[in-house]
PDB file of C-alpha atoms in Angstrom:
ATOM      1  CA  UNK A 286     -48.352 -13.895  54.749  1.00 38.00           C
ATOM      2  CA  UNK A 287     -47.043 -10.402  55.235  1.00 40.00           C
ATOM      3  CA  UNK A 288     -50.522  -8.885  55.322  1.00 43.00           C
ATOM      4  CA  UNK A 289     -53.222 -11.501  55.486  1.00 51.00           C
ATOM      5  CA  UNK A 290     -55.966  -8.926  54.933  1.00 61.00           C
ATOM      6  CA  UNK A 291     -54.335  -7.300  51.919  1.00 85.00           C
ATOM      7  CA  UNK A 292     -55.963  -7.437  48.524  1.00 94.00           C
ATOM      8  CA  UNK A 293     -54.433  -6.629  45.137  1.00 95.00           C
ATOM      9  CA  UNK A 294     -54.514  -3.003  44.003  1.00 95.00           C
ATOM     10  CA  UNK A 295     -56.560  -3.840  40.913  1.00 97.00           C
ATOM     11  CA  UNK A 296     -58.674  -1.111  39.316  1.00 97.00           C
ATOM     12  CA  UNK A 297     -62.259  -1.956  38.328  1.00 98.00           C
ATOM     13  CA  UNK A 298     -64.742  -0.001  36.232  1.00 97.00           C
ATOM     14  CA  UNK A 299     -68.349  -1.239  36.033  1.00 97.00           C
ATOM     15  CA  UNK A 300     -70.506  -0.056  33.143  1.00 97.00           C
ATOM     16  CA  UNK A 301     -74.224  -0.415  32.534  1.00 97.00           C
ATOM     17  CA  UNK A 302     -75.158  -0.774  28.868  1.00 97.00           C
ATOM     18  CA  UNK A 303     -78.768   0.126  27.926  1.00 97.00           C
ATOM     19  CA  UNK A 304     -80.103  -0.974  24.532  1.00 97.00           C
ATOM     20  CA  UNK A 305     -83.546   0.209  23.370  1.00 96.00           C
ATOM     21  CA  UNK A 306     -84.993  -2.568  21.186  1.00 96.00           C
ATOM     22  CA  UNK A 307     -86.478  -1.511  17.845  1.00 95.00           C
ATOM     23  CA  UNK A 308     -88.610  -4.633  17.418  1.00 93.00           C
ATOM     24  CA  UNK A 309     -90.065  -7.519  19.378  1.00 94.00           C
ATOM     25  CA  UNK A 310     -87.607 -10.302  20.139  1.00 93.00           C
ATOM     26  CA  UNK A 311     -87.239 -13.694  21.757  1.00 92.00           C
ATOM     27  CA  UNK A 312     -83.850 -13.950  23.444  1.00 92.00           C
ATOM     28  CA  UNK A 313     -82.141 -16.712  25.428  1.00 90.00           C
ATOM     29  CA  UNK A 314     -82.854 -16.944  29.151  1.00 90.00           C
ATOM     30  CA  UNK A 315     -79.155 -16.599  29.997  1.00 91.00           C
ATOM     31  CA  UNK A 316     -77.753 -13.732  27.954  1.00 93.00           C
ATOM     32  CA  UNK A 317     -74.103 -13.636  28.954  1.00 93.00           C
ATOM     33  CA  UNK A 318     -72.948 -15.472  25.835  1.00 92.00           C
ATOM     34  CA  UNK A 319     -75.188 -13.275  23.680  1.00 93.00           C
ATOM     35  CA  UNK A 320     -73.522 -10.091  24.942  1.00 95.00           C
ATOM     36  CA  UNK A 321     -70.039 -11.591  24.853  1.00 94.00           C
ATOM     37  CA  UNK A 322     -70.400 -12.749  21.259  1.00 92.00           C
ATOM     38  CA  UNK A 323     -71.920  -9.457  20.168  1.00 93.00           C
ATOM     39  CA  UNK A 324     -69.066  -7.492  21.765  1.00 95.00           C
ATOM     40  CA  UNK A 325     -66.380  -9.668  20.200  1.00 92.00           C
ATOM     41  CA  UNK A 326     -67.741  -9.552  16.666  1.00 91.00           C
ATOM     42  CA  UNK A 327     -68.378  -5.806  16.903  1.00 93.00           C
ATOM     43  CA  UNK A 328     -64.813  -5.109  18.054  1.00 93.00           C
ATOM     44  CA  UNK A 329     -63.551  -6.915  14.972  1.00 90.00           C
ATOM     45  CA  UNK A 330     -65.933  -5.093  12.643  1.00 90.00           C
ATOM     46  CA  UNK A 331     -64.990  -1.630  13.886  1.00 88.00           C
ATOM     47  CA  UNK A 332     -61.265  -2.154  14.364  1.00 81.00           C
ATOM     48  CA  UNK A 333     -59.992  -4.958  12.137  1.00 77.00           C
ATOM     49  CA  UNK A 334     -59.849  -5.545   8.367  1.00 69.00           C
ATOM     50  CA  UNK A 335     -62.305  -8.209   7.126  1.00 69.00           C
ATOM     51  CA  UNK A 336     -59.463 -10.694   6.632  1.00 64.00           C
ATOM     52  CA  UNK A 337     -59.135 -10.852  10.441  1.00 70.00           C
ATOM     53  CA  UNK A 338     -62.805 -11.417  11.254  1.00 65.00           C
ATOM     54  CA  UNK A 339     -63.210 -14.768  12.960  1.00 64.00           C
ATOM     55  CA  UNK A 340     -59.427 -15.307  13.005  1.00 59.00           C
ATOM     56  CA  UNK A 341     -58.336 -13.085  15.871  1.00 58.00           C
ATOM     57  CA  UNK A 342     -56.033 -15.695  17.437  1.00 61.00           C
ATOM     58  CA  UNK A 343     -54.075 -16.062  14.189  1.00 63.00           C
ATOM     59  CA  UNK A 344     -54.600 -12.581  12.761  1.00 66.00           C
ATOM     60  CA  UNK A 345     -53.212 -12.616   9.196  1.00 60.00           C
ATOM     61  CA  UNK A 346     -52.988  -8.834   9.203  1.00 57.00           C
ATOM     62  CA  UNK A 347     -50.702  -8.972  12.254  1.00 54.00           C
ATOM     63  CA  UNK A 348     -52.141  -5.771  13.691  1.00 55.00           C
ATOM     64  CA  UNK A 349     -50.430  -5.268  17.057  1.00 62.00           C
ATOM     65  CA  UNK A 350     -52.553  -4.884  20.156  1.00 70.00           C
ATOM     66  CA  UNK A 351     -55.947  -4.339  18.546  1.00 85.00           C
ATOM     67  CA  UNK A 352     -58.821  -3.899  20.987  1.00 89.00           C
ATOM     68  CA  UNK A 353     -60.316  -7.278  20.073  1.00 90.00           C
ATOM     69  CA  UNK A 354     -57.168  -9.206  20.899  1.00 87.00           C
ATOM     70  CA  UNK A 355     -56.521  -7.178  24.055  1.00 90.00           C
ATOM     71  CA  UNK A 356     -59.931  -8.260  25.369  1.00 93.00           C
ATOM     72  CA  UNK A 357     -60.522 -11.672  23.800  1.00 91.00           C
ATOM     73  CA  UNK A 358     -57.225 -13.219  22.685  1.00 86.00           C
ATOM     74  CA  UNK A 359     -55.091 -12.507  25.716  1.00 84.00           C
ATOM     75  CA  UNK A 360     -51.679 -14.206  25.651  1.00 78.00           C
ATOM     76  CA  UNK A 361     -50.296 -15.721  28.838  1.00 76.00           C
ATOM     77  CA  UNK A 362     -47.209 -13.998  30.227  1.00 69.00           C
ATOM     78  CA  UNK A 363     -43.909 -15.807  29.518  1.00 70.00           C
ATOM     79  CA  UNK A 364     -43.495 -16.753  33.188  1.00 65.00           C
ATOM     80  CA  UNK A 365     -46.572 -18.984  33.224  1.00 59.00           C
ATOM     81  CA  UNK A 366     -45.257 -20.885  36.263  1.00 58.00           C
ATOM     82  CA  UNK A 367     -46.531 -18.143  38.584  1.00 61.00           C
ATOM     83  CA  UNK A 368     -50.102 -18.829  37.424  1.00 67.00           C
ATOM     84  CA  UNK A 369     -50.306 -22.458  38.581  1.00 62.00           C
ATOM     85  CA  UNK A 370     -51.935 -24.746  36.015  1.00 63.00           C
ATOM     86  CA  UNK A 371     -53.760 -21.928  34.216  1.00 66.00           C
ATOM     87  CA  UNK A 372     -54.066 -22.699  30.498  1.00 70.00           C
ATOM     88  CA  UNK A 373     -55.532 -19.365  29.404  1.00 76.00           C
ATOM     89  CA  UNK A 374     -55.009 -15.888  30.762  1.00 86.00           C
ATOM     90  CA  UNK A 375     -58.106 -14.409  32.423  1.00 93.00           C
ATOM     91  CA  UNK A 376     -59.852 -11.824  30.257  1.00 95.00           C
ATOM     92  CA  UNK A 377     -59.765  -8.209  31.472  1.00 97.00           C
ATOM     93  CA  UNK A 378     -63.547  -8.020  31.484  1.00 98.00           C
ATOM     94  CA  UNK A 379     -66.690  -9.675  32.834  1.00 98.00           C
ATOM     95  CA  UNK A 380     -70.233  -9.434  31.502  1.00 97.00           C
ATOM     96  CA  UNK A 381     -73.089  -9.360  34.007  1.00 97.00           C
ATOM     97  CA  UNK A 382     -76.269 -10.132  32.057  1.00 95.00           C
ATOM     98  CA  UNK A 383     -79.739  -9.559  33.508  1.00 95.00           C
ATOM     99  CA  UNK A 384     -80.633 -12.251  36.048  1.00 93.00           C
ATOM    100  CA  UNK A 385     -84.384 -12.387  35.387  1.00 92.00           C
ATOM    101  CA  UNK A 386     -84.081 -15.032  32.596  1.00 89.00           C
ATOM    102  CA  UNK A 387     -86.718 -13.118  30.644  1.00 93.00           C
ATOM    103  CA  UNK A 388     -87.132 -14.285  27.029  1.00 93.00           C
ATOM    104  CA  UNK A 389     -89.899 -12.228  25.438  1.00 95.00           C
ATOM    105  CA  UNK A 390     -89.274  -8.554  24.664  1.00 95.00           C
ATOM    106  CA  UNK A 391     -91.511  -6.015  22.943  1.00 96.00           C
ATOM    107  CA  UNK A 392     -90.446  -3.177  20.672  1.00 96.00           C
ATOM    108  CA  UNK A 393     -89.325  -0.267  22.858  1.00 96.00           C
ATOM    109  CA  UNK A 394     -88.202  -2.436  25.772  1.00 97.00           C
ATOM    110  CA  UNK A 395     -84.786  -1.757  27.269  1.00 97.00           C
ATOM    111  CA  UNK A 396     -82.238  -4.557  27.508  1.00 96.00           C
ATOM    112  CA  UNK A 397     -79.469  -3.899  30.037  1.00 96.00           C
ATOM    113  CA  UNK A 398     -76.237  -5.583  31.010  1.00 97.00           C
ATOM    114  CA  UNK A 399     -73.209  -4.647  33.090  1.00 97.00           C
ATOM    115  CA  UNK A 400     -69.641  -4.817  31.790  1.00 98.00           C
ATOM    116  CA  UNK A 401     -66.675  -4.824  34.174  1.00 98.00           C
ATOM    117  CA  UNK A 402     -63.229  -3.767  32.944  1.00 98.00           C
ATOM    118  CA  UNK A 403     -60.086  -4.570  34.941  1.00 98.00           C
ATOM    119  CA  UNK A 404     -56.733  -2.815  35.137  1.00 96.00           C
ATOM    120  CA  UNK A 405     -55.398  -1.559  31.836  1.00 93.00           C
ATOM    121  CA  UNK A 406     -58.505  -3.035  30.206  1.00 94.00           C
ATOM    122  CA  UNK A 407     -60.188   0.198  31.340  1.00 95.00           C
ATOM    123  CA  UNK A 408     -58.192   1.954  28.614  1.00 94.00           C
ATOM    124  CA  UNK A 409     -60.422   0.168  26.087  1.00 94.00           C
ATOM    125  CA  UNK A 410     -63.566   1.904  27.353  1.00 95.00           C
ATOM    126  CA  UNK A 411     -64.073   3.937  24.165  1.00 93.00           C
ATOM    127  CA  UNK A 412     -63.715   0.774  22.036  1.00 94.00           C
ATOM    128  CA  UNK A 413     -66.347  -0.997  24.142  1.00 96.00           C
ATOM    129  CA  UNK A 414     -68.813   1.867  23.739  1.00 95.00           C
ATOM    130  CA  UNK A 415     -68.218   2.042  19.974  1.00 94.00           C
ATOM    131  CA  UNK A 416     -68.642  -1.721  19.756  1.00 96.00           C
ATOM    132  CA  UNK A 417     -72.049  -1.666  21.436  1.00 96.00           C
ATOM    133  CA  UNK A 418     -73.144   1.225  19.240  1.00 95.00           C
ATOM    134  CA  UNK A 419     -72.211  -1.022  16.303  1.00 94.00           C
ATOM    135  CA  UNK A 420     -74.091  -3.955  17.878  1.00 94.00           C
ATOM    136  CA  UNK A 421     -77.220  -1.805  18.040  1.00 94.00           C
ATOM    137  CA  UNK A 422     -76.922  -0.813  14.376  1.00 92.00           C
ATOM    138  CA  UNK A 423     -76.140  -4.265  12.961  1.00 91.00           C
ATOM    139  CA  UNK A 424     -78.390  -6.321  15.244  1.00 91.00           C
ATOM    140  CA  UNK A 425     -77.810  -8.256  18.437  1.00 87.00           C
ATOM    141  CA  UNK A 426     -76.225 -11.667  17.845  1.00 74.00           C
ATOM    142  CA  UNK A 427     -77.618 -14.275  15.498  1.00 77.00           C
ATOM    143  CA  UNK A 428     -81.068 -12.978  16.433  1.00 73.00           C
ATOM    144  CA  UNK A 429     -80.278  -9.765  14.503  1.00 85.00           C
ATOM    145  CA  UNK A 430     -82.333  -7.721  16.950  1.00 89.00           C
ATOM    146  CA  UNK A 431     -82.115  -4.063  15.926  1.00 92.00           C
ATOM    147  CA  UNK A 432     -81.698  -1.577  18.772  1.00 95.00           C
ATOM    148  CA  UNK A 433     -80.338   1.796  19.767  1.00 95.00           C
ATOM    149  CA  UNK A 434     -77.527   2.269  22.269  1.00 96.00           C
ATOM    150  CA  UNK A 435     -79.476   4.594  24.508  1.00 95.00           C
ATOM    151  CA  UNK A 436     -77.055   5.063  27.370  1.00 95.00           C
ATOM    152  CA  UNK A 437     -73.852   3.869  29.012  1.00 96.00           C
ATOM    153  CA  UNK A 438     -73.327   4.582  32.714  1.00 95.00           C
ATOM    154  CA  UNK A 439     -70.185   4.192  34.807  1.00 95.00           C
ATOM    155  CA  UNK A 440     -71.531   2.772  38.066  1.00 95.00           C
ATOM    156  CA  UNK A 441     -70.329   3.778  41.509  1.00 93.00           C
ATOM    157  CA  UNK A 442     -69.116   0.762  43.508  1.00 92.00           C
ATOM    158  CA  UNK A 443     -71.849  -0.694  45.690  1.00 87.00           C
ATOM    159  CA  UNK A 444     -74.527   1.546  44.199  1.00 88.00           C
ATOM    160  CA  UNK A 445     -77.194   0.905  41.512  1.00 85.00           C
ATOM    161  CA  UNK A 446     -76.508   4.294  39.951  1.00 86.00           C
ATOM    162  CA  UNK A 447     -73.543   6.123  38.507  1.00 88.00           C
ATOM    163  CA  UNK A 448     -72.356   8.674  35.987  1.00 90.00           C
ATOM    164  CA  UNK A 449     -73.854   8.759  32.460  1.00 92.00           C
ATOM    165  CA  UNK A 450     -70.882   8.717  30.087  1.00 93.00           C
ATOM    166  CA  UNK A 451     -72.696   8.207  26.766  1.00 94.00           C
ATOM    167  CA  UNK A 452     -76.241   9.032  25.708  1.00 92.00           C
ATOM    168  CA  UNK A 453     -77.764   8.812  22.223  1.00 85.00           C
ATOM    169  CA  UNK A 454     -74.477   9.199  20.392  1.00 82.00           C
ATOM    170  CA  UNK A 455     -73.021  11.898  22.634  1.00 82.00           C
ATOM    171  CA  UNK A 456     -69.950  11.417  24.819  1.00 78.00           C
ATOM    172  CA  UNK A 457     -70.534  12.864  28.283  1.00 76.00           C
ATOM    173  CA  UNK A 458     -67.382  12.100  30.229  1.00 71.00           C
ATOM    174  CA  UNK A 459     -63.711  12.793  30.704  1.00 67.00           C
ATOM    175  CA  UNK A 460     -61.383  10.032  31.848  1.00 60.00           C
ATOM    176  CA  UNK A 461     -60.555  11.640  35.196  1.00 63.00           C
ATOM    177  CA  UNK A 462     -64.263  11.726  36.159  1.00 80.00           C
ATOM    178  CA  UNK A 463     -64.810   7.962  35.956  1.00 91.00           C
ATOM    179  CA  UNK A 464     -65.777   6.261  39.268  1.00 93.00           C
ATOM    180  CA  UNK A 465     -62.963   3.699  39.101  1.00 95.00           C
ATOM    181  CA  UNK A 466     -62.836   1.374  42.125  1.00 95.00           C
ATOM    182  CA  UNK A 467     -59.757  -0.338  43.554  1.00 96.00           C
ATOM    183  CA  UNK A 468     -60.060  -3.787  45.149  1.00 96.00           C
ATOM    184  CA  UNK A 469     -57.538  -2.852  47.841  1.00 95.00           C
ATOM    185  CA  UNK A 470     -60.193  -0.516  49.283  1.00 94.00           C
ATOM    186  CA  UNK A 471     -62.143  -3.570  50.463  1.00 95.00           C
ATOM    187  CA  UNK A 472     -59.547  -4.397  53.122  1.00 90.00           C
ATOM    188  CA  UNK A 473     -60.959  -2.053  55.760  1.00 90.00           C
ATOM    189  CA  UNK A 474     -64.521  -3.164  55.069  1.00 92.00           C
ATOM    190  CA  UNK A 475     -63.515  -6.802  55.560  1.00 91.00           C
ATOM    191  CA  UNK A 476     -62.299  -6.108  59.104  1.00 89.00           C
ATOM    192  CA  UNK A 477     -65.664  -4.571  60.055  1.00 90.00           C
ATOM    193  CA  UNK A 478     -68.007  -7.293  58.803  1.00 91.00           C
ATOM    194  CA  UNK A 479     -69.995  -9.666  60.977  1.00 93.00           C
ATOM    195  CA  UNK A 480     -68.468 -13.180  61.116  1.00 95.00           C
ATOM    196  CA  UNK A 481     -71.859 -14.514  60.035  1.00 96.00           C
ATOM    197  CA  UNK A 482     -72.426 -14.354  56.306  1.00 96.00           C
ATOM    198  CA  UNK A 483     -75.087 -15.535  53.904  1.00 97.00           C
ATOM    199  CA  UNK A 484     -73.256 -16.149  50.651  1.00 98.00           C
ATOM    200  CA  UNK A 485     -75.519 -16.097  47.587  1.00 98.00           C
ATOM    201  CA  UNK A 486     -74.414 -17.707  44.312  1.00 98.00           C
ATOM    202  CA  UNK A 487     -76.325 -15.590  41.810  1.00 96.00           C
ATOM    203  CA  UNK A 488     -75.034 -17.327  38.683  1.00 96.00           C
ATOM    204  CA  UNK A 489     -73.552 -20.809  38.165  1.00 96.00           C
ATOM    205  CA  UNK A 490     -70.330 -21.341  40.088  1.00 97.00           C
ATOM    206  CA  UNK A 491     -67.904 -23.578  38.188  1.00 96.00           C
ATOM    207  CA  UNK A 492     -64.866 -24.537  40.240  1.00 95.00           C
ATOM    208  CA  UNK A 493     -62.603 -27.500  39.704  1.00 90.00           C
ATOM    209  CA  UNK A 494     -61.385 -29.365  42.758  1.00 89.00           C
ATOM    210  CA  UNK A 495     -59.498 -32.639  42.769  1.00 86.00           C
ATOM    211  CA  UNK A 496     -59.704 -32.792  38.992  1.00 85.00           C
ATOM    212  CA  UNK A 497     -63.471 -32.390  38.551  1.00 90.00           C
ATOM    213  CA  UNK A 498     -66.131 -29.708  38.892  1.00 93.00           C
ATOM    214  CA  UNK A 499     -67.318 -29.062  42.437  1.00 95.00           C
ATOM    215  CA  UNK A 500     -70.890 -30.393  42.703  1.00 94.00           C
ATOM    216  CA  UNK A 501     -71.248 -29.831  46.458  1.00 95.00           C
ATOM    217  CA  UNK A 502     -70.224 -26.571  48.084  1.00 97.00           C
ATOM    218  CA  UNK A 503     -66.748 -26.609  49.661  1.00 97.00           C
ATOM    219  CA  UNK A 504     -65.472 -23.464  51.351  1.00 97.00           C
ATOM    220  CA  UNK A 505     -61.705 -24.154  51.020  1.00 97.00           C
ATOM    221  CA  UNK A 506     -62.088 -24.842  47.288  1.00 97.00           C
ATOM    222  CA  UNK A 507     -63.960 -21.562  46.830  1.00 98.00           C
ATOM    223  CA  UNK A 508     -61.360 -19.544  48.750  1.00 97.00           C
ATOM    224  CA  UNK A 509     -58.514 -21.126  46.788  1.00 95.00           C
ATOM    225  CA  UNK A 510     -60.259 -20.381  43.485  1.00 96.00           C
ATOM    226  CA  UNK A 511     -60.780 -16.744  44.519  1.00 97.00           C
ATOM    227  CA  UNK A 512     -57.121 -16.357  45.501  1.00 95.00           C
ATOM    228  CA  UNK A 513     -55.949 -17.880  42.210  1.00 93.00           C
ATOM    229  CA  UNK A 514     -58.243 -15.624  40.172  1.00 95.00           C
ATOM    230  CA  UNK A 515     -57.157 -12.486  42.008  1.00 95.00           C
ATOM    231  CA  UNK A 516     -53.513 -13.455  41.579  1.00 92.00           C
ATOM    232  CA  UNK A 517     -53.948 -14.087  37.843  1.00 92.00           C
ATOM    233  CA  UNK A 518     -55.965 -10.907  37.221  1.00 95.00           C
ATOM    234  CA  UNK A 519     -53.491  -8.774  39.123  1.00 94.00           C
ATOM    235  CA  UNK A 520     -50.482 -10.409  37.460  1.00 91.00           C
ATOM    236  CA  UNK A 521     -51.907  -9.760  33.992  1.00 91.00           C
ATOM    237  CA  UNK A 522     -53.611  -6.382  34.512  1.00 94.00           C
ATOM    238  CA  UNK A 523     -52.627  -4.905  37.875  1.00 91.00           C
ATOM    239  CA  UNK A 524     -50.233  -2.043  38.473  1.00 87.00           C
ATOM    240  CA  UNK A 525     -48.493  -3.464  41.570  1.00 89.00           C
ATOM    241  CA  UNK A 526     -47.301  -6.976  42.524  1.00 87.00           C
ATOM    242  CA  UNK A 527     -49.492  -9.005  44.878  1.00 90.00           C
ATOM    243  CA  UNK A 528     -46.916 -11.360  46.337  1.00 83.00           C
ATOM    244  CA  UNK A 529     -48.801 -13.068  49.149  1.00 85.00           C
ATOM    245  CA  UNK A 530     -48.925 -16.550  50.568  1.00 87.00           C
ATOM    246  CA  UNK A 531     -52.649 -17.226  50.703  1.00 88.00           C
ATOM    247  CA  UNK A 532     -52.347 -20.806  51.969  1.00 91.00           C
ATOM    248  CA  UNK A 533     -52.997 -19.703  55.579  1.00 93.00           C
ATOM    249  CA  UNK A 534     -56.296 -18.174  54.457  1.00 95.00           C
ATOM    250  CA  UNK A 535     -57.285 -21.454  52.804  1.00 95.00           C
ATOM    251  CA  UNK A 536     -56.509 -23.168  56.127  1.00 95.00           C
ATOM    252  CA  UNK A 537     -58.743 -20.635  57.883  1.00 96.00           C
ATOM    253  CA  UNK A 538     -61.527 -21.446  55.422  1.00 96.00           C
ATOM    254  CA  UNK A 539     -61.463 -25.060  56.605  1.00 96.00           C
ATOM    255  CA  UNK A 540     -62.472 -23.882  60.092  1.00 95.00           C
ATOM    256  CA  UNK A 541     -65.564 -21.999  58.889  1.00 97.00           C
ATOM    257  CA  UNK A 542     -68.898 -23.523  59.904  1.00 97.00           C
ATOM    258  CA  UNK A 543     -71.449 -24.084  57.137  1.00 97.00           C
ATOM    259  CA  UNK A 544     -74.649 -23.595  59.110  1.00 96.00           C
ATOM    260  CA  UNK A 545     -76.964 -24.127  56.136  1.00 97.00           C
ATOM    261  CA  UNK A 546     -76.281 -25.215  52.561  1.00 97.00           C
ATOM    262  CA  UNK A 547     -79.050 -24.461  50.051  1.00 98.00           C
ATOM    263  CA  UNK A 548     -76.960 -24.781  46.889  1.00 97.00           C
ATOM    264  CA  UNK A 549     -77.793 -27.030  43.971  1.00 96.00           C
ATOM    265  CA  UNK A 550     -76.511 -27.768  40.491  1.00 95.00           C
ATOM    266  CA  UNK A 551     -78.071 -26.221  37.391  1.00 93.00           C
ATOM    267  CA  UNK A 552     -77.194 -26.673  33.722  1.00 88.00           C
ATOM    268  CA  UNK A 553     -76.779 -23.607  31.526  1.00 81.00           C
ATOM    269  CA  UNK A 554     -76.721 -24.078  27.768  1.00 71.00           C
ATOM    270  CA  UNK A 555     -75.132 -21.824  25.192  1.00 65.00           C
ATOM    271  CA  UNK A 556     -74.464 -22.022  21.470  1.00 60.00           C
ATOM    272  CA  UNK A 557     -70.935 -21.499  20.215  1.00 60.00           C
ATOM    273  CA  UNK A 558     -70.592 -19.685  16.904  1.00 53.00           C
ATOM    274  CA  UNK A 559     -66.820 -19.890  16.690  1.00 54.00           C
ATOM    275  CA  UNK A 560     -66.507 -23.341  15.075  1.00 47.00           C
ATOM    276  CA  UNK A 561     -67.601 -23.720  11.449  1.00 49.00           C
ATOM    277  CA  UNK A 562     -70.556 -25.769  12.672  1.00 47.00           C
ATOM    278  CA  UNK A 563     -72.683 -24.388  15.463  1.00 55.00           C
ATOM    279  CA  UNK A 564     -72.308 -26.372  18.668  1.00 62.00           C
ATOM    280  CA  UNK A 565     -74.326 -26.482  21.851  1.00 65.00           C
ATOM    281  CA  UNK A 566     -72.358 -26.315  25.083  1.00 69.00           C
ATOM    282  CA  UNK A 567     -73.466 -27.058  28.642  1.00 74.00           C
ATOM    283  CA  UNK A 568     -71.852 -24.850  31.290  1.00 80.00           C
ATOM    284  CA  UNK A 569     -73.542 -25.865  34.514  1.00 89.00           C
ATOM    285  CA  UNK A 570     -72.633 -24.920  38.057  1.00 95.00           C
ATOM    286  CA  UNK A 571     -73.811 -24.382  41.612  1.00 97.00           C
ATOM    287  CA  UNK A 572     -76.377 -21.719  42.484  1.00 97.00           C
ATOM    288  CA  UNK A 573     -78.266 -20.980  45.691  1.00 97.00           C
ATOM    289  CA  UNK A 574     -76.956 -19.849  49.061  1.00 98.00           C
ATOM    290  CA  UNK A 575     -74.933 -20.971  52.062  1.00 98.00           C
ATOM    291  CA  UNK A 576     -74.987 -19.561  55.582  1.00 98.00           C
ATOM    292  CA  UNK A 577     -71.506 -19.331  57.091  1.00 97.00           C
ATOM    293  CA  UNK A 578     -70.462 -18.802  60.710  1.00 97.00           C
ATOM    294  CA  UNK A 579     -67.062 -17.766  62.093  1.00 96.00           C
ATOM    295  CA  UNK A 580     -65.797 -16.192  58.865  1.00 97.00           C
ATOM    296  CA  UNK A 581     -62.444 -14.474  59.634  1.00 95.00           C
ATOM    297  CA  UNK A 582     -61.527 -11.074  58.132  1.00 94.00           C
ATOM    298  CA  UNK A 583     -59.003 -12.544  55.675  1.00 94.00           C
ATOM    299  CA  UNK A 584     -61.669 -14.770  54.131  1.00 96.00           C
ATOM    300  CA  UNK A 585     -64.169 -11.897  54.240  1.00 95.00           C
ATOM    301  CA  UNK A 586     -61.764  -9.853  52.132  1.00 96.00           C
ATOM    302  CA  UNK A 587     -61.449 -12.556  49.485  1.00 97.00           C
ATOM    303  CA  UNK A 588     -65.221 -13.046  49.373  1.00 97.00           C
ATOM    304  CA  UNK A 589     -65.779  -9.302  48.983  1.00 97.00           C
ATOM    305  CA  UNK A 590     -63.249  -9.180  46.149  1.00 97.00           C
ATOM    306  CA  UNK A 591     -64.933 -12.135  44.438  1.00 98.00           C
ATOM    307  CA  UNK A 592     -68.285 -10.364  44.691  1.00 97.00           C
ATOM    308  CA  UNK A 593     -66.732  -7.740  42.404  1.00 97.00           C
ATOM    309  CA  UNK A 594     -64.647  -9.750  39.920  1.00 98.00           C
ATOM    310  CA  UNK A 595     -66.577 -13.093  39.957  1.00 98.00           C
ATOM    311  CA  UNK A 596     -64.866 -16.453  40.438  1.00 98.00           C
ATOM    312  CA  UNK A 597     -64.523 -19.808  38.692  1.00 95.00           C
ATOM    313  CA  UNK A 598     -64.782 -20.778  35.057  1.00 93.00           C
ATOM    314  CA  UNK A 599     -66.795 -18.857  32.426  1.00 93.00           C
ATOM    315  CA  UNK A 600     -66.640 -15.555  34.346  1.00 95.00           C
ATOM    316  CA  UNK A 601     -66.743 -13.608  31.075  1.00 95.00           C
ATOM    317  CA  UNK A 602     -70.308 -14.889  30.551  1.00 92.00           C
ATOM    318  CA  UNK A 603     -71.305 -13.724  34.027  1.00 95.00           C
ATOM    319  CA  UNK A 604     -70.793 -17.026  35.845  1.00 96.00           C
ATOM    320  CA  UNK A 605     -69.493 -17.053  39.409  1.00 97.00           C
ATOM    321  CA  UNK A 606     -71.357 -13.940  40.556  1.00 97.00           C
ATOM    322  CA  UNK A 607     -71.414 -13.842  44.365  1.00 97.00           C
ATOM    323  CA  UNK A 608     -73.303 -11.649  46.800  1.00 97.00           C
ATOM    324  CA  UNK A 609     -72.667 -11.278  50.541  1.00 96.00           C
ATOM    325  CA  UNK A 610     -75.469 -10.644  53.026  1.00 93.00           C
ATOM    326  CA  UNK A 611     -74.387  -9.891  56.600  1.00 83.00           C
ATOM    327  CA  UNK A 612     -77.898  -9.087  57.885  1.00 68.00           C
ATOM    328  CA  UNK A 613     -78.298 -12.352  59.802  1.00 66.00           C
TER     329      UNK A 613
END
């Protein structure tokens, strides 16, 4: 490829949403679907006529480019051939729910989650904030947990803190002050990393290889999935083309030594509220960690990018969250 270390120039904004619960609640252990569903329904309530609610993909009101459809009902570009066998366009957002799997909450507790917006999806920031304010008023999900949207922060990349942009109903930011991060900035960091990496799979990793879900960790399959996701995200939401041949990087991934594999399969259950009858769905995947030796810079760059945007299926729920530890 022309520049094997290059990454797409895709903008990313990470938000932290803080909800102050008004009453005690029992919530699911994995809350990605809870936040996703709450966001989707709230976007329809605040921006669409009631005739559209629950029918966003076939909106009878034919409202062009409403915030709900821009985030949830993304249409594949006409030239689908460039996106391999992708059936659905990637969404321009990812939800990172809390990882503690806590279920019991008392009145006054704070429930937090991160929301990542990609590319021109960042333009929908105000809609996302309004939607979560509506979620707090109407109740969180089918649990109808009343809350108050206490604060929204725009997080600085790589840091647990950021800029408060909303607090108790007051807007605190201007668009030019947002700490927006660009994936291309990871290139230099990738060239400076140790070739020994401990890769942690924080949430279930769902990757298809050879027609079925990967049940044992395979480095080439992971690298290919990352490259495909970056290509699709950049094609749909990026500002510049990312025309690279990433097959050489996949070949490099085959030469990486897996010194220790401590991954295992877990099942994650969620309830779907979209069909007329509620259905339970199992979205399992690999979690745990692997220790890798001889990781070249090109692969380091893809892994670093995936640690930001997630990888694999069900990313919008928070699946495929990776973390890199070079302190070996």
